[in-house]
Amino acid sequence: MHGIGDVTFSSLEEMLTNAKSEVAFGEKYNDKPCQAYGYFLYARLYNRIGNYVQAQEAIVKASIIAEAIPDNSNFLAIIYNTKGVSESNTDKAIAYLKKGIAVCRDDLYKRILFYNVSEQFLKANQVDSALSYAQKSNEINIKINDTSTVYLPLAFGKIYLKLNQPDIAYAYFKESFYR
């Protein structure tokens, strides 16, 4: 199985080819992690082309397989993240993302999960909760000393805009621009 970071391909065709080969290899050799990763790639591909129904079907297949694999917490966290960000129902999305946070052992993935929960709460106009999760994401960001993350200042900018504090929002938007 490839590393989870290997989900950026030069083309949709390359992504499709990789998804097919991962699933086929996994089925042929009963390699469950490989099979789950293939369905994960299918979900990413379908999300990229806007076919959210098939994306959801693929990520459900990936999660069913991945949940049966022992000591698979980070991959499960990534699957729950994908389920959460592709879910149209905000409550379900938040539930998937929180499930990912609960099993995640890696700070990089956890930071993304906290951020995505924040985004979902912001969509639901629950600004205080959005701010709380953005702060949790930022705490990890500080811990790992990542100064390149653009999405966190953007998140804070959107939150402070909703809190009717445009000066603070502008400062965060400006920060994200210069990263």
XYZ file of C-alpha atoms in Angstrom:
179
model
C 0.000 0.000 0.000
C 1.255 3.455 -0.819
C 1.562 6.167 1.776
C -1.568 8.177 2.370
C 0.219 11.291 1.161
C 0.437 9.736 -2.321
C -3.029 10.893 -3.339
C -1.890 13.647 -5.702
C -1.592 12.420 -9.244
C -0.762 14.325 -12.397
C -4.057 13.453 -14.035
C -7.444 11.926 -13.369
C -6.475 9.051 -15.652
C -3.428 8.303 -13.503
C -5.569 8.421 -10.367
C -8.126 6.051 -11.951
C -5.385 3.662 -13.069
C -3.907 3.603 -9.561
C -7.302 3.097 -7.913
C -8.094 0.178 -10.234
C -4.712 -1.466 -9.715
C -4.836 -1.088 -5.910
C -8.309 -2.648 -5.705
C -7.439 -5.419 -8.180
C -4.184 -6.259 -6.384
C -5.961 -6.178 -3.028
C -8.700 -8.515 -4.231
C -6.295 -10.900 -5.973
C -3.939 -11.261 -3.008
C -6.439 -10.637 -0.212
C -4.485 -7.511 0.755
C -7.086 -5.548 2.702
C -5.021 -2.353 3.239
C -4.292 -2.183 -0.480
C -7.954 -2.751 -1.318
C -9.107 -0.079 1.147
C -6.561 2.360 -0.254
C -7.847 1.693 -3.785
C -11.403 2.530 -2.774
C -10.068 5.585 -0.965
C -8.464 6.686 -4.253
C -11.757 6.095 -6.056
C -13.476 8.336 -3.507
C -10.882 11.070 -4.034
C -11.253 10.744 -7.798
C -15.046 10.938 -7.688
C -14.842 13.966 -5.373
C -12.502 15.700 -7.812
C -14.901 15.202 -10.721
C -17.956 16.149 -8.665
C -19.613 12.736 -8.536
C -20.381 12.846 -4.827
C -22.723 9.855 -4.806
C -20.045 7.532 -6.158
C -17.467 9.187 -3.891
C -19.609 8.388 -0.872
C -20.128 4.782 -2.057
C -16.383 4.309 -2.545
C -15.450 5.772 0.825
C -18.042 3.567 2.539
C -16.412 0.513 0.898
C -12.983 1.750 2.000
C -14.154 2.306 5.572
C -15.801 -1.128 5.855
C -12.556 -2.777 4.776
C -10.313 -0.464 6.839
C -12.352 -0.887 10.022
C -11.558 -4.618 9.937
C -7.790 -4.047 9.725
C -6.020 -4.101 13.107
C -3.856 -1.127 14.147
C -5.072 1.016 11.291
C -5.988 4.169 13.177
C -4.383 6.831 10.981
C -5.808 5.396 7.773
C -9.220 5.168 9.421
C -8.869 8.799 10.493
C -8.196 9.786 6.885
C -11.185 7.785 5.689
C -13.439 9.414 8.286
C -12.064 12.771 7.188
C -12.940 11.999 3.566
C -16.397 10.794 4.600
C -16.872 13.965 6.628
C -15.819 16.458 3.979
C -17.869 14.724 1.284
C -21.011 14.456 3.445
C -23.698 17.045 2.673
C -25.417 16.659 6.049
C -23.458 18.830 8.488
C -24.336 16.772 11.568
C -23.219 13.539 9.896
C -20.079 15.245 8.589
C -19.157 16.431 12.077
C -19.826 12.963 13.490
C -17.486 11.333 10.929
C -14.797 13.934 11.557
C -15.026 13.520 15.328
C -14.787 9.756 14.854
C -11.597 10.407 12.912
C -10.227 12.592 15.712
C -10.979 9.846 18.224
C -8.908 7.226 16.379
C -6.166 9.435 14.953
C -2.652 9.107 16.362
C -0.839 11.477 14.028
C -0.744 15.214 14.733
C -0.684 16.176 11.045
C -3.890 14.280 10.332
C -5.487 15.396 13.581
C -4.766 19.023 12.701
C -6.643 18.579 9.427
C -9.545 16.848 11.161
C -9.885 19.683 13.709
C -9.800 22.202 10.861
C -12.477 20.334 8.909
C -14.725 20.129 11.994
C -14.273 23.882 12.341
C -15.339 24.371 8.714
C -18.450 22.246 9.245
C -19.433 24.204 12.348
C -18.909 27.420 10.399
C -21.246 26.118 7.651
C -23.814 25.443 10.367
C -23.299 28.987 11.672
C -22.057 27.657 15.026
C -19.233 30.158 15.179
C -18.094 29.514 18.767
C -17.654 25.814 18.027
C -15.896 26.662 14.753
C -13.484 28.898 16.642
C -12.835 26.230 19.272
C -11.885 23.599 16.677
C -9.810 26.074 14.647
C -7.899 26.857 17.839
C -7.301 23.134 18.453
C -5.978 22.814 14.916
C -3.763 25.830 15.457
C -2.398 24.418 18.745
C -1.135 21.400 16.815
C 0.206 23.693 14.132
C 2.240 25.558 16.759
C 3.393 22.279 18.342
C 4.770 20.977 15.031
C 6.057 24.449 14.112
C 4.382 24.657 10.709
C 4.411 28.241 9.450
C 3.356 27.389 5.906
C -0.244 26.369 6.515
C -2.463 28.753 4.586
C -5.833 27.270 5.491
C -5.710 28.085 9.216
C -5.412 31.873 8.819
C -8.202 31.646 6.233
C -10.348 29.740 8.727
C -9.751 32.328 11.425
C -10.477 35.092 8.924
C -13.852 33.570 8.030
C -14.674 33.021 11.693
C -13.855 36.586 12.712
C -15.814 37.891 9.743
C -18.856 35.995 11.064
C -18.134 37.416 14.529
C -18.395 40.868 12.933
C -14.768 41.700 13.659
C -13.551 42.696 10.181
C -10.211 44.169 11.323
C -9.155 40.875 12.901
C -10.542 38.956 9.926
C -8.584 41.140 7.513
C -5.350 40.555 9.465
C -5.849 36.781 9.170
C -6.713 36.991 5.468
C -3.585 39.081 4.921
C -1.495 36.534 6.836
C -2.791 33.696 4.654
C -1.924 35.674 1.537
C 1.723 36.072 2.547
C 2.342 32.436 3.554
